[in-house]
Short mmCIF file of C-alpha atoms and ligand atoms in Angstrom, two decimals:
data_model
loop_
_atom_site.label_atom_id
_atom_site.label_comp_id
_atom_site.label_asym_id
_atom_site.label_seq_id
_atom_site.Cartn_x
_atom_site.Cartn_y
_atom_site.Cartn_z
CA UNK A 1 34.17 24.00 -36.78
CA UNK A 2 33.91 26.56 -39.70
CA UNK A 3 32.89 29.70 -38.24
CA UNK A 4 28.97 30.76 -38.64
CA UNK A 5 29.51 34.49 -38.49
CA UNK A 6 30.38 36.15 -41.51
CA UNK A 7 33.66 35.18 -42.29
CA UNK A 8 35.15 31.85 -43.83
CA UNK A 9 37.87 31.09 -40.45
CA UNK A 10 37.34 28.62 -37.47
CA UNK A 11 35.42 29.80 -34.41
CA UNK A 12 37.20 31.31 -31.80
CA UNK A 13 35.85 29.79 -28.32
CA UNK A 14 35.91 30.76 -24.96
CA UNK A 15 35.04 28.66 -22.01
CA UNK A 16 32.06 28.88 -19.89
CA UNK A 17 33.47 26.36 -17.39
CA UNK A 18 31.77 23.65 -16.59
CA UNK A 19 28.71 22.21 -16.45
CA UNK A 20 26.22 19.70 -14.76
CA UNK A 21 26.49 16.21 -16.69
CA UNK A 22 22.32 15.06 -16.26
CA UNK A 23 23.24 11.63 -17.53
CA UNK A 24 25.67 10.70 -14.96
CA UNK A 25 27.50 9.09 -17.65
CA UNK A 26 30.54 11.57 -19.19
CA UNK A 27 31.46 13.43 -15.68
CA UNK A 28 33.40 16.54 -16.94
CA UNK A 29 31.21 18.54 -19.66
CA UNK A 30 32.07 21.81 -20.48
CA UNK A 31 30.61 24.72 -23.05
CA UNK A 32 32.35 26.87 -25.17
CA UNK A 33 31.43 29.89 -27.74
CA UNK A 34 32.31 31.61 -30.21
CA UNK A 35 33.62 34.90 -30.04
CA UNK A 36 32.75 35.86 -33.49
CA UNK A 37 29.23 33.60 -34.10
CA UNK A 38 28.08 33.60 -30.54
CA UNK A 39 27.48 29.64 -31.69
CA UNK A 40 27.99 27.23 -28.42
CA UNK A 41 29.26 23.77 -28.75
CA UNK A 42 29.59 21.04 -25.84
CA UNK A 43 33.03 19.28 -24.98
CA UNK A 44 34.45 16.82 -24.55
CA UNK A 45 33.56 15.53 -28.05
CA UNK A 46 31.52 12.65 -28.53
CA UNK A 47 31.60 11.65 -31.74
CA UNK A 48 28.56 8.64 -31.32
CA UNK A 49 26.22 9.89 -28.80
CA UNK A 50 24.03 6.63 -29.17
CA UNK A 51 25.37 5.37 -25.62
CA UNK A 52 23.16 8.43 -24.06
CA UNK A 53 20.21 7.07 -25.55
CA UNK A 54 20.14 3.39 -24.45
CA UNK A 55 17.06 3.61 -23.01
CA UNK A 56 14.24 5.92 -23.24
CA UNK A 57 14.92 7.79 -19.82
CA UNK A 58 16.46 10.74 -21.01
CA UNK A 59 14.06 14.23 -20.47
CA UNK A 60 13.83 14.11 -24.47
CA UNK A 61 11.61 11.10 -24.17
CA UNK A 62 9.24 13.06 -21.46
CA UNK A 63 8.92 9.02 -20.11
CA UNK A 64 7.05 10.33 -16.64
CA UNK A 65 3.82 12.50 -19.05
CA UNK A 66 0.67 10.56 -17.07
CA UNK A 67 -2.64 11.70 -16.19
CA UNK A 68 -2.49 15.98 -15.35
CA UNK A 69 0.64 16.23 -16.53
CA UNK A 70 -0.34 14.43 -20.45
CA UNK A 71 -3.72 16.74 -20.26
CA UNK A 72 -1.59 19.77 -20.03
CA UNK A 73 0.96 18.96 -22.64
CA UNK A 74 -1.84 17.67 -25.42
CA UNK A 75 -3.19 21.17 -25.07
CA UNK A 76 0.48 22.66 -25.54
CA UNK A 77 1.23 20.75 -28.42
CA UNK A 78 -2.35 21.64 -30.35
CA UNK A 79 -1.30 25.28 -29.65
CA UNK A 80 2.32 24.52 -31.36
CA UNK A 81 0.65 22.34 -34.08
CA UNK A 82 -1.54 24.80 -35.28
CA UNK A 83 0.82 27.50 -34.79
CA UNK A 84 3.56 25.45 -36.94
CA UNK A 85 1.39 24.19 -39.43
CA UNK A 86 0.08 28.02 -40.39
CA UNK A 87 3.73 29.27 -40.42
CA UNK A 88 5.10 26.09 -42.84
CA UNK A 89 1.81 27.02 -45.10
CA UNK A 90 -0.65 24.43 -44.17
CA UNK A 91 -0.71 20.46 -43.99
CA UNK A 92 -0.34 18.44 -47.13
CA UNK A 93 1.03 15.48 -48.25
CA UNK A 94 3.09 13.65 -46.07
CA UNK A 95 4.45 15.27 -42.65
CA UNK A 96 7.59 13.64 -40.97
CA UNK A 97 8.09 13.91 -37.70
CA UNK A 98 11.99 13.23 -36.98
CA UNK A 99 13.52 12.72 -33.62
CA UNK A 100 9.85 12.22 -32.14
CA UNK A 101 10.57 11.56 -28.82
CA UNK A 102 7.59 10.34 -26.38
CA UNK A 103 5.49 10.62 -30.05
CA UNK A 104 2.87 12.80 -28.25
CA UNK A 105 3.80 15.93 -30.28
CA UNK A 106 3.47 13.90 -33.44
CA UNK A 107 0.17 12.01 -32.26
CA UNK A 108 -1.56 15.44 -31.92
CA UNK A 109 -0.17 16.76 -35.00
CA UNK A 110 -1.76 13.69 -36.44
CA UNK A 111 -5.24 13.98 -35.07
CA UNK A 112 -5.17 17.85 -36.34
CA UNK A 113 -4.23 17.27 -39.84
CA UNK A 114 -6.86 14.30 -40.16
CA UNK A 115 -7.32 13.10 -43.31
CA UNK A 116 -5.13 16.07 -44.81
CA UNK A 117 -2.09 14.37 -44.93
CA UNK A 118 -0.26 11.82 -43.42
CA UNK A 119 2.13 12.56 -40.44
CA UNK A 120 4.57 10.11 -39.16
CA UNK A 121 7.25 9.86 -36.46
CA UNK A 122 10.44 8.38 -36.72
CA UNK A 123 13.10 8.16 -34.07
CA UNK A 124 16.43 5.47 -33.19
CA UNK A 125 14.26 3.52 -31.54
CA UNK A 126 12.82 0.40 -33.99
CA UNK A 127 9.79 -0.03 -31.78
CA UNK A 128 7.48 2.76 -31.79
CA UNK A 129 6.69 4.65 -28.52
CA UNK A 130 3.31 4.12 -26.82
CA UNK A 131 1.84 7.20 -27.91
CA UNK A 132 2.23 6.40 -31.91
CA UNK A 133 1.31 2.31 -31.59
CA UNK A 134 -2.09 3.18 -33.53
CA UNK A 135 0.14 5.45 -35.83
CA UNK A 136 2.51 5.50 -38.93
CA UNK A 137 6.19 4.83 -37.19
CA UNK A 138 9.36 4.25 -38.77
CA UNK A 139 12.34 3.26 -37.14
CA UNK A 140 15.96 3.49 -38.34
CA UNK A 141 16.03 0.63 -40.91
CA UNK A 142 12.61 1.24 -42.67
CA UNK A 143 13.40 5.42 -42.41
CA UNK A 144 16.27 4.98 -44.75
CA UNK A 145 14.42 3.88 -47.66
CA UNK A 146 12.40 7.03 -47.52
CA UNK A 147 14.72 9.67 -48.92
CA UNK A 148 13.84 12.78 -50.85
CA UNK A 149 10.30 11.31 -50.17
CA UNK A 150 8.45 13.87 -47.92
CA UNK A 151 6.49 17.15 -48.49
CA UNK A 152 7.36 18.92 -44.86
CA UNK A 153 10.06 17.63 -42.56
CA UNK A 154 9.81 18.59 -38.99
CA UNK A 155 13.15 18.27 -36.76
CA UNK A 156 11.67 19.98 -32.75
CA UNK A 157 14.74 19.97 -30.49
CA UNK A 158 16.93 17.46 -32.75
CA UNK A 159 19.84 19.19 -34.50
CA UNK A 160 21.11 20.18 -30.96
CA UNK A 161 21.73 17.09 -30.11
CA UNK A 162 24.74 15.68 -32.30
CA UNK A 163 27.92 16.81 -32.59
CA UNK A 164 28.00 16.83 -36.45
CA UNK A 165 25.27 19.16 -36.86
CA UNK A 166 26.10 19.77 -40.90
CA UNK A 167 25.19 16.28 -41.28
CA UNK A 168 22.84 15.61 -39.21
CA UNK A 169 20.87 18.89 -40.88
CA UNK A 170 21.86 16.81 -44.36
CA UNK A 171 20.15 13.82 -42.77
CA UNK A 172 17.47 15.36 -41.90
CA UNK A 173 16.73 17.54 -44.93
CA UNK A 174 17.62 14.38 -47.30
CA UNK A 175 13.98 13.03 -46.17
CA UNK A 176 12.41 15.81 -48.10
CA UNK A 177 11.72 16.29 -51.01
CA UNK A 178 12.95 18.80 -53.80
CA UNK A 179 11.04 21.98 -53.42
CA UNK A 180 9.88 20.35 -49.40
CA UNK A 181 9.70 22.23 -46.68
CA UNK A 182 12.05 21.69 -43.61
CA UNK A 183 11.25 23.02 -40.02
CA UNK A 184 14.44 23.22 -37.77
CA UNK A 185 13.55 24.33 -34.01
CA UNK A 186 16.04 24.29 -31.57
CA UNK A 187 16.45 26.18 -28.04
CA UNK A 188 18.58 30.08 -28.36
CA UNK A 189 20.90 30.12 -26.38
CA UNK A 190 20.81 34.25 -26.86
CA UNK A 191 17.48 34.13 -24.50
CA UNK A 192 17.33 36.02 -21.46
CA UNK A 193 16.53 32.22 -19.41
CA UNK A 194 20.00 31.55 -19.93
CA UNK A 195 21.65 34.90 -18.83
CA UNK A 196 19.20 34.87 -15.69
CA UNK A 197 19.08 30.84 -15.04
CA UNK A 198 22.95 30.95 -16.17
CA UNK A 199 23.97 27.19 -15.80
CA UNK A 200 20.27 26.09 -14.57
CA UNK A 201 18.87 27.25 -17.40
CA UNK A 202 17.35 24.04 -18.37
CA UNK A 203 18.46 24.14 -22.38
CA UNK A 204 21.76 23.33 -21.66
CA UNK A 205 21.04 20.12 -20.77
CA UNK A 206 24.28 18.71 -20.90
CA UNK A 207 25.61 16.32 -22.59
CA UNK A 208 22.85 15.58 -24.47
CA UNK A 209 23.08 18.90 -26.07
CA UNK A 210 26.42 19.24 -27.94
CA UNK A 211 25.38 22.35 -30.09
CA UNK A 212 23.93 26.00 -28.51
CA UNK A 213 22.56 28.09 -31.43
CA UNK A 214 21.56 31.58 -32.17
CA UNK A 215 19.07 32.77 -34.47
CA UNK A 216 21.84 33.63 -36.75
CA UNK A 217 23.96 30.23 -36.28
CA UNK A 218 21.04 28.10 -37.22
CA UNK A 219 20.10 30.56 -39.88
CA UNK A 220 23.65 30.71 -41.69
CA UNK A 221 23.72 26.55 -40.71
CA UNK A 222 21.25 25.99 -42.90
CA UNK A 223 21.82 27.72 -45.47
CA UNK A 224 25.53 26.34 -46.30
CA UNK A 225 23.48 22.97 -46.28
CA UNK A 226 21.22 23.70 -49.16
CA UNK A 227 18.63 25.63 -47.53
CA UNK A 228 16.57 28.37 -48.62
CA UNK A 229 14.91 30.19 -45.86
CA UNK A 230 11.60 31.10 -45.48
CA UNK A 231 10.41 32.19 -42.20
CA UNK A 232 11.95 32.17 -38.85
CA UNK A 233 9.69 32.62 -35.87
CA UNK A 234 10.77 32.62 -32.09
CA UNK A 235 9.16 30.08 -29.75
CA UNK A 236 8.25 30.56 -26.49
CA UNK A 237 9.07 26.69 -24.78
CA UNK A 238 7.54 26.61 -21.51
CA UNK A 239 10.71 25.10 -19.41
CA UNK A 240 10.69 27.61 -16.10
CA UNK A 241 9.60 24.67 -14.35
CA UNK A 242 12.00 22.03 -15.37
CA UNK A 243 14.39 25.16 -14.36
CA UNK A 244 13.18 25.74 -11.17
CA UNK A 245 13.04 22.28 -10.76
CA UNK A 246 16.91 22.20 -11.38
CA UNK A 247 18.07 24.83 -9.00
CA UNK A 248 15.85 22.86 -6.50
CA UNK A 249 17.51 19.89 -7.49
CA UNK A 250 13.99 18.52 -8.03
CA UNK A 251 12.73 15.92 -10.53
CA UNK A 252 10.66 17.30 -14.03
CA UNK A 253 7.40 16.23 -12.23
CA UNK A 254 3.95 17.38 -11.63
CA UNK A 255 4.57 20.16 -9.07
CA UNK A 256 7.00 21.98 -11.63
CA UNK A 257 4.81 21.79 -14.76
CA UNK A 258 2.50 23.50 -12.36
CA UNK A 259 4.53 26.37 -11.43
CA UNK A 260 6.28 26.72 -14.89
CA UNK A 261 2.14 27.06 -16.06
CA UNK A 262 2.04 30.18 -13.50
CA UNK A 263 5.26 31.55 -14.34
CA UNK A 264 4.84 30.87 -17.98
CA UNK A 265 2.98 34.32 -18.64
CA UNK A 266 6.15 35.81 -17.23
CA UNK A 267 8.12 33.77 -19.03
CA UNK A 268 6.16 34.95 -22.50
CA UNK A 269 6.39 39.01 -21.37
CA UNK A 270 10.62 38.72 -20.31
CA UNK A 271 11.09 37.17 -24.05
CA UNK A 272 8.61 39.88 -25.86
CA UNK A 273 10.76 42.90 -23.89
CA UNK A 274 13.72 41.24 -24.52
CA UNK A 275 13.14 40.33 -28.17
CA UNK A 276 14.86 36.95 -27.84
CA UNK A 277 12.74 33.78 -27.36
CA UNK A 278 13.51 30.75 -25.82
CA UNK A 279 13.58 29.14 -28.82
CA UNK A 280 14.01 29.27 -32.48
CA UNK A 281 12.12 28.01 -35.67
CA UNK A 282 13.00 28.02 -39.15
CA UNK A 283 11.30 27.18 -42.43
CA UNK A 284 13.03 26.90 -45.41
CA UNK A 285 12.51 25.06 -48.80
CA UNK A 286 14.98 22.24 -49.97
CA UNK A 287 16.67 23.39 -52.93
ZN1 ZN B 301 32.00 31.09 -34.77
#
């Protein structure tokens, strides 16, 4: 693709070898980056990743979040909400949560907003998920009627996940307004998790992730897509346990979340020192 450093040429990859596939269903998967942009893309190509999604199995959809484990995360997500909502300059309007997964992120944003404004998930599935079957949910066919439509458009974890991430980004800011806001967060792939973890750090996640950004790829991605930034703010994801979890060869389960909640102060003080955080969110304005 067209390089994200500052020059107009193609990247100029090298390979990091291969990698684990997690859905069992490509076999080789392989990462390369950018010499110049430091950018990370997944190969082999896969131009229509819908086949990984048949079901809602995949990690994105956090499917197994019961009992402890659901507690834990609702009081996660309020941190994140709040955190989010302050930085993109308060609720109003109408919030759209795209790519909501499991909905449980969206369902708390929801309750903390109130009456405020009206927050709704949308995802590629036309059923709602459990968590949002009280709530505003729009699948595929009713989302596309809602264009230019939204005051604040939040993507969490999204844009990594297709290879065409220019028009996915387009997609995704088209449901805003003129003059919206659109928050892009996505893991960094410049965090010190992945030099440490190296291939178990858990934000590879291949193939499901096709695209590994740095603060300055997704920066200078989205502003060649008609972007005007605003804010960008590192996020501290709590995955230690999903990556202990993988170098155990352990399932995302109970036990993990556990010891990723004991590690995560560690986890918070290596990505202060080291300045990078595990992940990265922007806000910026549609033009
Ligand atoms: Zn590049």
């Amino acid at each position: 693709m067209i390089c994200l450093g500052d020059g107009s040429e193609a990247c100029q990859y090298i390979s990091l070898g291969k990698f684990l596939d997690r859905s069992g269903k490509v076999d080789h998967v392989e990462v390369v980056r950018c010499l110049r942009c430091g950018h990370g893309v997944s190969l082999p190509p896969l131009p229509n990743v819908a086949f990984l999604y048949q079901d809602r199995e995949s990690q994105d959809f956090q499917p197994d979040a019961k009992g402890l484990s659901h507690e834990i995360k609702d009081i996660a997500f309020r941190s994140q909400a709040r955190k989010l909502l302050r930085q993109a300059g308060g609720a109003r309007g109408t919030i759209l949560d795209f790519g909501c997964g499991s909905g449980q992120f969206t369902r708390v944003l929801g309750e903390m907003v109130g009456s405020a404004s009206e927050v709704i998930g949308a995802d590629m599935h036309s059923e709602p998920p459990a968590e949002l079957a009280e709530r505003p949910y729009l699948g595929p066919e009713e989302l596309g009627s809602r264009k230019d439509s939204f005051d604040i458009v939040i993507a969490l974890h999204v844009l990594e996940h297709d290879d065409d991430a220019d028009g996915l980004l387009r997609t995704i800011s088209g449901y805003a307004r003129h003059g919206g806001k659109v928050v892009i967060e996505v893991p960094n792939v410049d965090c010190v998790w992945a030099r440490i973890f190296g291939k178990f750090w858990d934000a590879w996640y291949l193939p499901y992730h096709r695209h590994h950004f740095t603060r300055n790829s997704l920066v200078r991605l989205m502003q060649r897509n008609g972007l005007q930034i605003e804010s960008v703010h590192g996020v501290t994801v709590p995955t230690m346990g999903r990556s202990f979890a993988d170098i155990a060869g352990g399932t995302n389960n109970l036990f993990w979340l556990l010891l990723g909640i004991l590690a995560h102060p560690l986890q918070v003080l290596g990505e202060v020192l080291t300045r990078n955080s595990s992940a990265i969110r922007v806000i910026a304005v549609r033009k």
